[in-house]
PDB file of C-alpha atoms and ligand atoms in Angstrom:
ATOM      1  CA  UNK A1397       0.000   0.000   0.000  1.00 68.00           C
ATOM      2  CA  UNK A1398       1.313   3.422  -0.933  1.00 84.00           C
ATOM      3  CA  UNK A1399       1.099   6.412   1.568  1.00 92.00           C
ATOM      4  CA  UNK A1400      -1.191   9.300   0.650  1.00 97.00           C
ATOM      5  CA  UNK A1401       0.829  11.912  -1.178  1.00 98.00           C
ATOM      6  CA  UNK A1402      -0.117  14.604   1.742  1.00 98.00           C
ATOM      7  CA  UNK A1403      -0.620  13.705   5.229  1.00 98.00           C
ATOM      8  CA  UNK A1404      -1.227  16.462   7.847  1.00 98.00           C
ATOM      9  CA  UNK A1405      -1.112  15.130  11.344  1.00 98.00           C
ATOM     10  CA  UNK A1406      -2.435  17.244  14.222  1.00 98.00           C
ATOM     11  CA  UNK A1407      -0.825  20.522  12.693  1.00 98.00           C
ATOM     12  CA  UNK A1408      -0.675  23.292  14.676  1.00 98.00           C
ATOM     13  CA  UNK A1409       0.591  26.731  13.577  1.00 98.00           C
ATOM     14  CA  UNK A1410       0.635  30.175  15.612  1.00 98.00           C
ATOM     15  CA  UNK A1411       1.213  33.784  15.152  1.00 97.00           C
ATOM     16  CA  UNK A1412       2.146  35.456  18.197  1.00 96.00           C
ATOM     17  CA  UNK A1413      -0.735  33.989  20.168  1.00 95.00           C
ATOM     18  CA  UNK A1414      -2.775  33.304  17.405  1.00 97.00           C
ATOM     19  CA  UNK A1415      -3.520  29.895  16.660  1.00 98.00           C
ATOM     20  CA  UNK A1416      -3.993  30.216  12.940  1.00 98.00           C
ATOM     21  CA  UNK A1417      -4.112  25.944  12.397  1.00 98.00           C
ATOM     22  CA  UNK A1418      -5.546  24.120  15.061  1.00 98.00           C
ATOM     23  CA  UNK A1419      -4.509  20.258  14.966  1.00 98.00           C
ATOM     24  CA  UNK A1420      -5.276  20.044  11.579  1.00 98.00           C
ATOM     25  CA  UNK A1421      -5.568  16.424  10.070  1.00 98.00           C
ATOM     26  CA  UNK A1422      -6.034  15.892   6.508  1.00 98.00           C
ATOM     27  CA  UNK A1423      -4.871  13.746   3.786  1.00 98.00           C
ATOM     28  CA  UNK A1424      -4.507  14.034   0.013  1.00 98.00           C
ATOM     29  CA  UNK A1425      -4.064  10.680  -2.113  1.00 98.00           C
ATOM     30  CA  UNK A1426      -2.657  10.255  -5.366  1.00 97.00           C
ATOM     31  CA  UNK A1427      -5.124  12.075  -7.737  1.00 97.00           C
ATOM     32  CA  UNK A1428      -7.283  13.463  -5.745  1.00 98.00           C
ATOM     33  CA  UNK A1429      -8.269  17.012  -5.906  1.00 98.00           C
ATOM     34  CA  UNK A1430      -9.314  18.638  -2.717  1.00 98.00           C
ATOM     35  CA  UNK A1431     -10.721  22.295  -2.385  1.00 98.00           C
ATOM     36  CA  UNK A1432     -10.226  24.128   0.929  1.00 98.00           C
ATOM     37  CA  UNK A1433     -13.306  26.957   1.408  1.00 98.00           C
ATOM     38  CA  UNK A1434     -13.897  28.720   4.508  1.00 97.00           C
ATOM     39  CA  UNK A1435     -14.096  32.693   4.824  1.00 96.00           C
ATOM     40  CA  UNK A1436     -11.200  35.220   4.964  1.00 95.00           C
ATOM     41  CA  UNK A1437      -8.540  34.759   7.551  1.00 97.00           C
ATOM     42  CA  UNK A1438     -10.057  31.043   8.196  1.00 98.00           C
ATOM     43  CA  UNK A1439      -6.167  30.075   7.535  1.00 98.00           C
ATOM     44  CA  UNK A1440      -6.498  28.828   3.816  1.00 98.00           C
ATOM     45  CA  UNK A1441      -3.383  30.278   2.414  1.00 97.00           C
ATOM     46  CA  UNK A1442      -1.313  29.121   5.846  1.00 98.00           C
ATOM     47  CA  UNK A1443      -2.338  25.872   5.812  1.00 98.00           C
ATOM     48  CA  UNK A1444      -0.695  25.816   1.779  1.00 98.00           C
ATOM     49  CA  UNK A1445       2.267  27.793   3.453  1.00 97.00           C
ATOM     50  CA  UNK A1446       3.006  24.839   5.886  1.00 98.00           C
ATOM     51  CA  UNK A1447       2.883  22.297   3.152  1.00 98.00           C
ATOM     52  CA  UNK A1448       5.417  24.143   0.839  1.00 95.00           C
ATOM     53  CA  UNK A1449       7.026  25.259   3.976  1.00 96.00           C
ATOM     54  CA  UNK A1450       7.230  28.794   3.635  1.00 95.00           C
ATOM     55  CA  UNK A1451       5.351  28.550   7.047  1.00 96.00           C
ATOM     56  CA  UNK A1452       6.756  26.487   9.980  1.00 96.00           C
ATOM     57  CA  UNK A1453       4.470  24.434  12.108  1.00 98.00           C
ATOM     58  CA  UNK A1454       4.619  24.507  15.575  1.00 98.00           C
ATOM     59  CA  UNK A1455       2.765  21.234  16.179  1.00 98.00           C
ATOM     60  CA  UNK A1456       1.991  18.112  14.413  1.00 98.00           C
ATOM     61  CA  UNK A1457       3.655  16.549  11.178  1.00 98.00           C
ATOM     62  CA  UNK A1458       3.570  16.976   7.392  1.00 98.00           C
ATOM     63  CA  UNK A1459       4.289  13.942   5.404  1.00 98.00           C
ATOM     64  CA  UNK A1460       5.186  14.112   1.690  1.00 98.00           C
ATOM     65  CA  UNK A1461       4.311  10.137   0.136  1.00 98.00           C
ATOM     66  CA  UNK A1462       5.207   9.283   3.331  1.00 97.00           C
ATOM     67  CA  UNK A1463       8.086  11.671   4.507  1.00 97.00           C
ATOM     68  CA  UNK A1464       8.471  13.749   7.222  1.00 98.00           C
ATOM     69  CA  UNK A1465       8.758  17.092   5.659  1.00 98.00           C
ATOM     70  CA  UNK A1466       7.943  19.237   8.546  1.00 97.00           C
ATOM     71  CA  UNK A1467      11.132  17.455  10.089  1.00 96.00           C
ATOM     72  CA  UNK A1468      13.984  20.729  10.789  1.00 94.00           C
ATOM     73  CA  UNK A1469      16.044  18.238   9.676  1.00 95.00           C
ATOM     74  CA  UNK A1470      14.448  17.480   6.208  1.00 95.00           C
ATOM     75  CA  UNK A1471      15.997  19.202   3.196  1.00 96.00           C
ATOM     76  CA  UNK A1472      13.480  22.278   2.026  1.00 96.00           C
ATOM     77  CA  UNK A1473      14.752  22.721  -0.854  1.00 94.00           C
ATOM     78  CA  UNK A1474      14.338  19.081  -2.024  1.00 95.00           C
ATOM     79  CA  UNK A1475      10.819  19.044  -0.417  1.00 96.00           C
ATOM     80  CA  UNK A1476       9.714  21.999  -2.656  1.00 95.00           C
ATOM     81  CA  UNK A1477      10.900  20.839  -5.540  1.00 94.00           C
ATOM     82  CA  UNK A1478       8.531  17.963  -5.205  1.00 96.00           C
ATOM     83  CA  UNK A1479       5.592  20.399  -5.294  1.00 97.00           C
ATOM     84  CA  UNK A1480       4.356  22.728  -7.442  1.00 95.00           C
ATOM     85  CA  UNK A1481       2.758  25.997  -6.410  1.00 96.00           C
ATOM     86  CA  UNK A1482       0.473  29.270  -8.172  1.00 95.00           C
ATOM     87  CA  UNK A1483      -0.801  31.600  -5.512  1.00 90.00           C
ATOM     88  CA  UNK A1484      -3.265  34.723  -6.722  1.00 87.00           C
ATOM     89  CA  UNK A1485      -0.444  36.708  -7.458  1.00 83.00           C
ATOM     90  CA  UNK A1486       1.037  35.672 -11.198  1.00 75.00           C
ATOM     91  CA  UNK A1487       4.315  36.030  -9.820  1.00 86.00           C
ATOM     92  CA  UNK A1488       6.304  35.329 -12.870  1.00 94.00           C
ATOM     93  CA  UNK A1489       9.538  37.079 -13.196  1.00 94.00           C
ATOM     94  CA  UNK A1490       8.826  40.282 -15.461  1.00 94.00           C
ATOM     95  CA  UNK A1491      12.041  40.740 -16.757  1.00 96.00           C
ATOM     96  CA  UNK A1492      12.326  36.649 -18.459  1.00 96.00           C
ATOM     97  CA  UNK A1493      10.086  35.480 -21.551  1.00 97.00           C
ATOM     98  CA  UNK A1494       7.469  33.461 -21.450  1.00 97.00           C
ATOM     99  CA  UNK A1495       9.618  30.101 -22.350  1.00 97.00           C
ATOM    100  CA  UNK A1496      12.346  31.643 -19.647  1.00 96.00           C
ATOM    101  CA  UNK A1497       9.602  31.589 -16.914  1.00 96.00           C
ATOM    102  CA  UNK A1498       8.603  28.177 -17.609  1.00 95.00           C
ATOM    103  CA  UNK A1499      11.763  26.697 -18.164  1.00 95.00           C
ATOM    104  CA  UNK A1500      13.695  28.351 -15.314  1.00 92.00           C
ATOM    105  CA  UNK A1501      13.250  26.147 -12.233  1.00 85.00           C
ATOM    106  CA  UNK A1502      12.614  23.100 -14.265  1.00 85.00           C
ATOM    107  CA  UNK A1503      16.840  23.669 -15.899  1.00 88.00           C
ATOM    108  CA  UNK A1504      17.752  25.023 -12.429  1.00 85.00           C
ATOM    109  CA  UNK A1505      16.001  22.991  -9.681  1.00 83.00           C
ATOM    110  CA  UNK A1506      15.195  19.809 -11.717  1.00 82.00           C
ATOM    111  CA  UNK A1507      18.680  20.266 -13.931  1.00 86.00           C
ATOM    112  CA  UNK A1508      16.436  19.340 -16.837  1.00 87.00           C
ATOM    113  CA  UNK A1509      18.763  20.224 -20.194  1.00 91.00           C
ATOM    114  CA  UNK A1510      17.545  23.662 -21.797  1.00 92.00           C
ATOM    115  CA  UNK A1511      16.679  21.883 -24.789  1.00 93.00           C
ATOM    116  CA  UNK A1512      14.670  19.267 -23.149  1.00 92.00           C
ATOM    117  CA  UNK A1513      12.869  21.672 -20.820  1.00 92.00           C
ATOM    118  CA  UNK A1514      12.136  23.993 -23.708  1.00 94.00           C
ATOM    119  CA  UNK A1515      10.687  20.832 -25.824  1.00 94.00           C
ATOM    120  CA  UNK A1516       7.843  20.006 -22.372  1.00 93.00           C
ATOM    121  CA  UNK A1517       7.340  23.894 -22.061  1.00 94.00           C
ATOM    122  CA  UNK A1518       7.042  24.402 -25.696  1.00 95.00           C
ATOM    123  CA  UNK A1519       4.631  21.659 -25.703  1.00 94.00           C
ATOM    124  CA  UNK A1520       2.367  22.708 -22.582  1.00 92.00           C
ATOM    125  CA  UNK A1521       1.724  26.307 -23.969  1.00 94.00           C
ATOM    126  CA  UNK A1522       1.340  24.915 -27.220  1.00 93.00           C
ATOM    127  CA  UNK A1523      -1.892  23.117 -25.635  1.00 88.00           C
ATOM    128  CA  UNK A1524      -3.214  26.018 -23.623  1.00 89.00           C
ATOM    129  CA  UNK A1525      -2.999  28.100 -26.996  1.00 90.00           C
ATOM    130  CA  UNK A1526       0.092  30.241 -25.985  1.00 94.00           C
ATOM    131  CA  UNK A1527       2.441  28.633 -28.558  1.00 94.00           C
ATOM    132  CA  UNK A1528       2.753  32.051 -30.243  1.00 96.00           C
ATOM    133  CA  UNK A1529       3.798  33.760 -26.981  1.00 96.00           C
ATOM    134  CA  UNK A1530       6.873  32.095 -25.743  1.00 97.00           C
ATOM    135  CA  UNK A1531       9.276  35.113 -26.403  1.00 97.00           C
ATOM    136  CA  UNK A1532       6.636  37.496 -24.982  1.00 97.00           C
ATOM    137  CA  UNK A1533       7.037  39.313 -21.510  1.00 97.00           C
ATOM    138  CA  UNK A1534       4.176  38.875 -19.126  1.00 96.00           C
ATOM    139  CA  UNK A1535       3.108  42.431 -18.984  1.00 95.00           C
ATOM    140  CA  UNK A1536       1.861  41.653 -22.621  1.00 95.00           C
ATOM    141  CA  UNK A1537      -0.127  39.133 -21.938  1.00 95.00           C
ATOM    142  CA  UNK A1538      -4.024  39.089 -20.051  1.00 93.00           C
ATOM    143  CA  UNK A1539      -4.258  38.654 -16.470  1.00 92.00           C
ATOM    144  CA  UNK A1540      -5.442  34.800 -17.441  1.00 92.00           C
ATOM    145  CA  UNK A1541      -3.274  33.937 -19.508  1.00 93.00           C
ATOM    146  CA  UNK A1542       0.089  35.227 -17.277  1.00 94.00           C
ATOM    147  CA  UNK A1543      -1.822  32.979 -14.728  1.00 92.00           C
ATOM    148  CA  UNK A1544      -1.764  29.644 -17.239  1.00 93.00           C
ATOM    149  CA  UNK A1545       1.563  30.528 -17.633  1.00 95.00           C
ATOM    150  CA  UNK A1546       1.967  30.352 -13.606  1.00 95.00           C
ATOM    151  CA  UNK A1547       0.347  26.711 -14.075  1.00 94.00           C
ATOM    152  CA  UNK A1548       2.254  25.609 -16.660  1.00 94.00           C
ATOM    153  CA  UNK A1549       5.571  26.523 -14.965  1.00 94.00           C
ATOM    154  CA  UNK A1550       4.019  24.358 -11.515  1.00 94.00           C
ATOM    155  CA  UNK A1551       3.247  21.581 -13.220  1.00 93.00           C
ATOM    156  CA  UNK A1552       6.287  21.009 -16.089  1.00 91.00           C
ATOM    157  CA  UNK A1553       8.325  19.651 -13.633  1.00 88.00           C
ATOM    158  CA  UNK A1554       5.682  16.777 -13.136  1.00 90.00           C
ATOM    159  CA  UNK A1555       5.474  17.626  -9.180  1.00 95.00           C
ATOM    160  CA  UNK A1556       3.895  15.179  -7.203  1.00 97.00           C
ATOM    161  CA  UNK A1557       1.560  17.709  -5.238  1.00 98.00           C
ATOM    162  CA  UNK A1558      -0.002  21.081  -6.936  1.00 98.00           C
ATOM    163  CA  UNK A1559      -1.311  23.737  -4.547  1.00 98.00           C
ATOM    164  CA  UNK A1560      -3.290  26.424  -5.811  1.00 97.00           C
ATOM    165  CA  UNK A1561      -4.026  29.200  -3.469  1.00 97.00           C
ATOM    166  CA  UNK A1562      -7.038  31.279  -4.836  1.00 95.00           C
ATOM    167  CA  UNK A1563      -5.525  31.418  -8.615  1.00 93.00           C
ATOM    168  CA  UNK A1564      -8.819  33.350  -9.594  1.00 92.00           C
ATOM    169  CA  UNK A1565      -9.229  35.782  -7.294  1.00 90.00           C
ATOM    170  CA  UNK A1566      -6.572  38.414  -8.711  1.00 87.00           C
ATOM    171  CA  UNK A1567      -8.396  37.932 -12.510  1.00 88.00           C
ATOM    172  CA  UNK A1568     -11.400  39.956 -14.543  1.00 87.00           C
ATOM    173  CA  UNK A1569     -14.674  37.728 -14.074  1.00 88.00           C
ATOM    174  CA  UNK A1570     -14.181  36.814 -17.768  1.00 87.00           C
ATOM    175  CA  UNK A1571     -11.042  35.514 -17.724  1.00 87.00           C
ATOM    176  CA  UNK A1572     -11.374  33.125 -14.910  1.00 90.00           C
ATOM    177  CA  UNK A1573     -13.032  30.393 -17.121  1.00 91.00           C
ATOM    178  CA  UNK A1574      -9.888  30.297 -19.221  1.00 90.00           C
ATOM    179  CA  UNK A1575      -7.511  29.562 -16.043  1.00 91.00           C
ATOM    180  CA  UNK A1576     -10.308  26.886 -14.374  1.00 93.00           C
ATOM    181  CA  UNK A1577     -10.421  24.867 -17.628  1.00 92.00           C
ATOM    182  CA  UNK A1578      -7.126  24.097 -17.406  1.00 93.00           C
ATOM    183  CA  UNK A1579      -7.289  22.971 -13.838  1.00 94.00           C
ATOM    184  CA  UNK A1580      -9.951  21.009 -15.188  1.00 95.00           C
ATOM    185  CA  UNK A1581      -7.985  19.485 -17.655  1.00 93.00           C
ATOM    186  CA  UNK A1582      -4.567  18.972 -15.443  1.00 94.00           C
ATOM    187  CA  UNK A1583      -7.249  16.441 -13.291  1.00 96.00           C
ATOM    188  CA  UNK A1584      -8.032  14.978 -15.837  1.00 95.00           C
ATOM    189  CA  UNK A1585      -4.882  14.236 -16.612  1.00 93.00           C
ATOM    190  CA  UNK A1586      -4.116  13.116 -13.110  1.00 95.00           C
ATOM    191  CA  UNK A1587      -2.180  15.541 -11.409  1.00 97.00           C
ATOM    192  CA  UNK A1588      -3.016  15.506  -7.554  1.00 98.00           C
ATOM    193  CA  UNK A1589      -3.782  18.738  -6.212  1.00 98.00           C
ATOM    194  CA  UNK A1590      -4.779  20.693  -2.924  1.00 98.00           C
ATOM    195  CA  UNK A1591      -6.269  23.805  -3.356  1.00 98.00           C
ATOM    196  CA  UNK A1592      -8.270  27.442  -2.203  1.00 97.00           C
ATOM    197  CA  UNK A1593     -11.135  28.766  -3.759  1.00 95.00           C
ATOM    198  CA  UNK A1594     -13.691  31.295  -3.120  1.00 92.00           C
ATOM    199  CA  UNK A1595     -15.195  29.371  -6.993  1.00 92.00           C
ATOM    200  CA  UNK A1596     -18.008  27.434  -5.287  1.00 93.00           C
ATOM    201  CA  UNK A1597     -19.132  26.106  -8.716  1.00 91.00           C
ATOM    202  CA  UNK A1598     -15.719  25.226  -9.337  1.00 93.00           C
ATOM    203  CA  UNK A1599     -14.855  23.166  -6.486  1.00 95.00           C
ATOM    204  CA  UNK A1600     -18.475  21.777  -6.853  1.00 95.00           C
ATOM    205  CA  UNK A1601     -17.534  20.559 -10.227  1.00 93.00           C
ATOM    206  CA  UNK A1602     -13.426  19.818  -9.779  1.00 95.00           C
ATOM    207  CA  UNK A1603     -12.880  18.713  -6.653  1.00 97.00           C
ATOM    208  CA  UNK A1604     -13.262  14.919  -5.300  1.00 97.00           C
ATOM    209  CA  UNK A1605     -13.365  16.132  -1.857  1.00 98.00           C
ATOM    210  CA  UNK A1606     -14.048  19.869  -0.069  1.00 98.00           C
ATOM    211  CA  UNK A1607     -12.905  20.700   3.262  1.00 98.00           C
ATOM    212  CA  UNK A1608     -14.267  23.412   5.307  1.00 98.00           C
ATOM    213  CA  UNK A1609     -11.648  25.299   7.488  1.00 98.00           C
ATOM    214  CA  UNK A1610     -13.700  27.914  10.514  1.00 97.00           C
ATOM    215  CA  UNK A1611     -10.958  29.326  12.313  1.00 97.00           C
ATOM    216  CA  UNK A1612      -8.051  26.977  11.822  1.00 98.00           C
ATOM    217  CA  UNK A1613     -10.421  24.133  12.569  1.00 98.00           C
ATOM    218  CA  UNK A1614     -11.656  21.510   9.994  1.00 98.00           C
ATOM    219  CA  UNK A1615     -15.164  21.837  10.734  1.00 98.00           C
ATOM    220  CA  UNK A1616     -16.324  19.232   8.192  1.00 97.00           C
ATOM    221  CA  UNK A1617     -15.454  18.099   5.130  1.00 98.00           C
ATOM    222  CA  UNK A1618     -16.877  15.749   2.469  1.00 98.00           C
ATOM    223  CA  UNK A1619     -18.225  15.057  -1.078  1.00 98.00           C
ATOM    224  CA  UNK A1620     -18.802  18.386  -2.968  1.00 97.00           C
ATOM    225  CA  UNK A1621     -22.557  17.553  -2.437  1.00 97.00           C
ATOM    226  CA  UNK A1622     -22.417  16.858   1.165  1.00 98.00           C
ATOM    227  CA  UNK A1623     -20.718  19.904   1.783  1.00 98.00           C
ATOM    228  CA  UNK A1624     -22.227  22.101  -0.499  1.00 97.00           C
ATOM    229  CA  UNK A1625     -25.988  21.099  -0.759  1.00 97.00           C
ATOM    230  CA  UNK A1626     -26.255  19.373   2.745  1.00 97.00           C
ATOM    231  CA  UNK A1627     -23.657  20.707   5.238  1.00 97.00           C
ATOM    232  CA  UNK A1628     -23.766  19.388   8.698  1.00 97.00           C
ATOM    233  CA  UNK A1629     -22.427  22.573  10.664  1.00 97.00           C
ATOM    234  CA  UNK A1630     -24.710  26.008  10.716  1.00 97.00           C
ATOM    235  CA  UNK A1631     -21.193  27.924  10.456  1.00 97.00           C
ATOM    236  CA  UNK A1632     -21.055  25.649   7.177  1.00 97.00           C
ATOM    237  CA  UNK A1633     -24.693  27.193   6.184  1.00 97.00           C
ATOM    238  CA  UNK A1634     -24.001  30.606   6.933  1.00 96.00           C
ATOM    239  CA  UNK A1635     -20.370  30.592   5.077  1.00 96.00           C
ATOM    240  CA  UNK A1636     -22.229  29.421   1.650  1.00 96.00           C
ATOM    241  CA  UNK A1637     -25.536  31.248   2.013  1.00 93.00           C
ATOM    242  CA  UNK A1638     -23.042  34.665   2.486  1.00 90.00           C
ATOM    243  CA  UNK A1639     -21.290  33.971  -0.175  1.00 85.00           C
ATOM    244  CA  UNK A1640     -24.549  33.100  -2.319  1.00 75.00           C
ATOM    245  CA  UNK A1641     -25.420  36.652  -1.333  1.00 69.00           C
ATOM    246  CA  UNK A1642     -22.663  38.393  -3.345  1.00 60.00           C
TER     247      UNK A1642
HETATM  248  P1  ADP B2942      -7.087  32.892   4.475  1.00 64.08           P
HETATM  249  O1  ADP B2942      -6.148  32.481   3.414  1.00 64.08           O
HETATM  250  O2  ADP B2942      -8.106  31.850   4.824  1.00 64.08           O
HETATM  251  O3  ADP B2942      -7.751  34.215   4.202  1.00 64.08           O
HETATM  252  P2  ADP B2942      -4.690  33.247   6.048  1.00 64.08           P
HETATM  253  O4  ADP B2942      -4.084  31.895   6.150  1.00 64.08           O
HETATM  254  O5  ADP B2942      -4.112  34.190   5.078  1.00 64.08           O
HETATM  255  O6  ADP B2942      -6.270  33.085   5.826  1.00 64.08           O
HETATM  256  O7  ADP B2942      -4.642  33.927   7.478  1.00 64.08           O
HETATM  257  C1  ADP B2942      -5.122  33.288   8.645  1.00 64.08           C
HETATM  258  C2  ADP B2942      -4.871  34.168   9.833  1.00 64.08           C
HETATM  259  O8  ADP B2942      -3.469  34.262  10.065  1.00 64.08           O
HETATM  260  C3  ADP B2942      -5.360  35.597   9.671  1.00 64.08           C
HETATM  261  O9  ADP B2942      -5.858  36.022  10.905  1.00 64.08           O
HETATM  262  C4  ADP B2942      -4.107  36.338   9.299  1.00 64.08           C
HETATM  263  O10 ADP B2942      -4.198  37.673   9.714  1.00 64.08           O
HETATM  264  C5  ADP B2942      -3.054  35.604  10.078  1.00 64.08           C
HETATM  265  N1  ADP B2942      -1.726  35.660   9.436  1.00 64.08           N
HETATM  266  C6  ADP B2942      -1.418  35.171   8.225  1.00 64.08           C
HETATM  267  N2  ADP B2942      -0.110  35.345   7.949  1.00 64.08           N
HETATM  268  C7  ADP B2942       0.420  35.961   9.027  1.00 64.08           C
HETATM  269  C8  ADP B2942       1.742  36.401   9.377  1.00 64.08           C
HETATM  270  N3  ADP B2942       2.786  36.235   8.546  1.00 64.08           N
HETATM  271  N4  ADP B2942       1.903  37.002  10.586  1.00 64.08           N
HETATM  272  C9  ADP B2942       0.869  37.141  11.431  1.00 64.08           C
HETATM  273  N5  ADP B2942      -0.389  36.739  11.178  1.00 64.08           N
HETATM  274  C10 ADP B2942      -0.618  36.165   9.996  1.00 64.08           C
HETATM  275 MG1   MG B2943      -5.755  33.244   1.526  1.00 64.08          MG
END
């Protein structure tokens, strides 16, 4: 039996003396997609933090297939390059091409040849429809498409875990179709993947499984229909029926 590709055990993490995650336990297996919801400052975007370890936990353990990642021994660097991550922010470097961006980490991190790295990066934006735009500079390119270029540079390096931290939110309302298709499409194709959303519809339709964080705390978490259309928790009720609102 293979371990789950994420296991969170009990994690705890502070600020000051905040509690921000409060003994957290949740699990990812291989191909699964799993949608975190829960209102703003509910600790969505720490809870991604601790698994790429931009955050340290003060509690608990993070296991990676089955390693201790949150160990201060582990090796961070090797741990990240096992994940991929897009946050809301395109982040891509402005100054590098569109092929440069993609390629970077993959030759760098990965020490993928250029010419082999080019050839999966040529191929990816090829399928997305940005074939014409690998010598172009992200400021010339839509707010949707500088964020498929985000995705495409997480995922060429085939990581084993893709977190997605609210990769809509920054976008025009019609250009957030364009960037959920293609998460659509990379489950398809497999890829296992924990991610934010405020995109009820989206998670409804995407994820297998959607967790509901109140305060640090997994409140409940389920089937996109259990949560969604039949949630157990009135905090669960009020946090969709607010949002239904808007
Ligand atoms: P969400 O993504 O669900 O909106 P966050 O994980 O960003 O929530 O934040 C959870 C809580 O942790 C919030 O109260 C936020 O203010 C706090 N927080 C996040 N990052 C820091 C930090 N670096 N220092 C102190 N407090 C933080
Ligand atoms: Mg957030």
């Amino acid at each position: 039996m293979t371990a789950p590709v994420l296991q969170l055990q009990g994690v705890v993490k502070r600020f000051g003396t905040t509690t921000v995650l409060d003994r957290v336990d949740l699990s990812v297996s291989r191909h699964e997609v799993v949608a975190v919801i829960g209102a703003s400052g509910s600790g969505k975007s720490t809870l991604l933090k601790t698994v790429n370890l931009l955050e340290r936990i003060d509690d608990g353990r993070i296991l990676l297939a089955g390693d201790d990642v949150s160990d201060p021994r582990a090796d961070v660097d090797a741990t990240r390059a096992r994940i991929g991550v897009v946050f809301q922010q395109f982040n891509l470097f402005p100054h590098r091409t569109v092929l440069d961006n993609v390629t970077l980490a993959s030759r760098a991190v990965h020490k993928v040849p250029r010419a082999e790295a080019e050839a999966t990066a040529e191929h990816w934006l090829q399928r997305i429809g940005l074939g014409d735009k690998l010598k172009e500079y992200p400021d010339r390119l839509s707010g949707g498409q500088q964020q498929r270029v985000a995705i495409v540079r997480a995922i060429v390096s085939d990581p084993e875990l893709l977190l997605l931290d609210e990769i809509t939110s920054a976008l025009d309302p019609q250009l957030v179709g364009e960037v959920l298709d293609l998460v659509t499409e990379l489950k398809t194709a497999g890829s296992t993947i924990l991610m934010t959303t405020h995109e009820m519809q989206f998670a409804r339709h995407v994820a297998d499984r959607i967790v509901f964080l109140q305060q640090g705390r997994i409140l409940e978490q389920g089937t996109p229909a259990e949560v969604l259309d039949a949630p157990r928790h009135a905090e669960t009720r009020q946090f969709l029926s607010r949002l239904q609102q808007h």
